[in-house]
Amino acid sequence: MDTADTAMRHWIAGAATGDWTALVALLDPSVAFHVPVSGFSGVQHGVESAERFFAGLTARLRAALTVTARLTGDGRTAFEVAVAGMLSGHAFEQRLCLVFITADGKVREFREYLAFPSAAL
């Protein structure tokens, strides 16, 4: 299993349990990431910023993620994902795309693109 597949597996587990430890362990210390989440506008840098992002998810999110497609090219691996669960105490469903850039067994960059959830944030 390559690093992107492992990262996706850990993302699925983190969303289900709130424990993002395994995913964070895969992040390069200088990871760059972009997520469409309040408080994280623009490109973020560093594992500490990523830990803050995932800590926020731990407090608000429990969801089942199902990969519906895997796409690769230009050094990137993207996963189209269907999501259903609870966000801030409200049931929601959404679709998202997670893109990973990896090297040397680490996630160097990740980006999340999503449609708005069906329940209010």
C-alpha positions as a printed Julia matrix, in Angstrom:
121×3 Matrix{Float64}:
   0.0    0.0     0.0
   1.46   3.37   -0.92
   1.64   6.38    1.38
  -1.44   8.11   -0.08
  -3.55   4.98    0.36
  -2.3    4.65    3.94
  -3.09   8.31    4.6
  -6.61   7.86    3.24
  -7.12   4.78    5.43
  -5.99   6.8     8.48
  -8.25   9.73    7.48
 -11.23   7.34    7.36
 -10.33   5.97   10.8
  -9.85   9.48   12.23
 -13.24  10.63   11.0
 -14.9    7.55   12.49
 -13.17   7.63   15.88
 -11.8   11.12   16.44
  -8.28   9.71   16.78
  -6.07  11.31   14.13
  -2.77  10.12   15.63
  -1.91   7.66   12.86
  -2.57  10.24   10.14
  -0.58  12.96   11.91
   2.34  10.52   12.22
   2.42  10.3     8.4
   2.73  14.07    7.95
   6.02  15.64    7.03
   7.0   18.16    9.76
   6.71  20.96    7.19
   3.47  19.68    5.63
   1.51  22.21    3.62
  -2.26  21.95    3.48
  -5.42  23.72    2.43
  -8.82  22.97    3.92
 -12.05  24.96    3.49
 -12.57  25.35    7.24
 -13.03  28.53    9.25
  -9.82  29.47   11.05
  -7.62  27.82    8.43
  -7.93  30.16    5.47
  -5.22  29.97    2.86
  -2.41  27.46    2.74
  -1.29  26.32    6.18
   2.18  25.02    7.02
   3.6   22.67    9.61
   2.46  19.67   11.55
   1.43  21.87   14.5
  -1.15  23.63   12.31
  -2.37  20.25   11.08
  -2.68  19.02   14.67
  -4.87  22.06   15.49
  -7.04  21.33   12.46
  -7.53  17.69   13.4
  -8.14  18.58   17.07
 -11.04  20.73   15.89
 -12.44  17.79   13.95
 -12.1   15.53   16.98
 -14.41  17.81   18.93
 -17.02  18.19   16.16
 -17.0   15.27   13.72
 -17.84  11.59   13.65
 -18.48  10.22   10.18
 -18.24   7.23    7.9
 -16.22   7.9     4.76
 -16.52   5.76    1.64
 -14.0    6.16   -1.17
 -15.88   6.27   -4.47
 -12.93   6.91   -6.8
  -9.13   7.04   -6.72
  -7.31   9.23   -9.23
  -3.56   9.6    -9.75
  -1.31  11.78  -11.84
   1.41  14.41  -11.68
   2.65  13.13   -8.32
  -0.75  13.45   -6.7
  -3.32  10.95   -5.52
  -6.91  12.11   -5.13
  -9.75  10.3    -3.45
 -13.39  11.14   -4.12
 -15.25  10.4    -0.9
 -18.88  10.14    0.25
 -19.36  11.23    3.86
 -22.25  10.61    6.26
 -22.25  11.3     9.96
 -22.57  13.9    12.69
 -21.04  17.38   12.59
 -21.45  19.58   15.67
 -24.36  17.41   16.8
 -26.21  17.5    13.47
 -26.57  14.72   10.92
 -25.0   15.56    7.57
 -23.97  14.12    4.24
 -21.47  15.53    1.79
 -19.02  14.68   -0.93
 -15.39  15.67   -0.86
 -12.12  15.17   -2.63
  -8.88  14.7    -0.7
  -5.61  15.15   -2.57
  -2.28  13.93   -1.2
   1.24  14.65   -2.4
   3.69  12.22   -0.84
   7.41  11.52   -0.84
   9.72   9.3     1.18
   6.83   7.71    3.09
   5.42  11.05    4.29
   2.52  13.28    3.29
   4.15  16.5     2.05
   0.88  18.23    1.13
  -2.83  17.62    1.37
  -5.83  19.54    0.12
  -9.5   19.1     0.79
 -12.24  20.18   -1.59
 -15.85  19.74   -0.52
 -19.45  20.45   -1.23
 -21.35  22.12    1.58
 -22.82  19.65    4.08
 -26.55  19.03    4.13
 -26.82  20.26    7.73
 -25.85  23.72    8.92
 -22.4   24.1    10.38
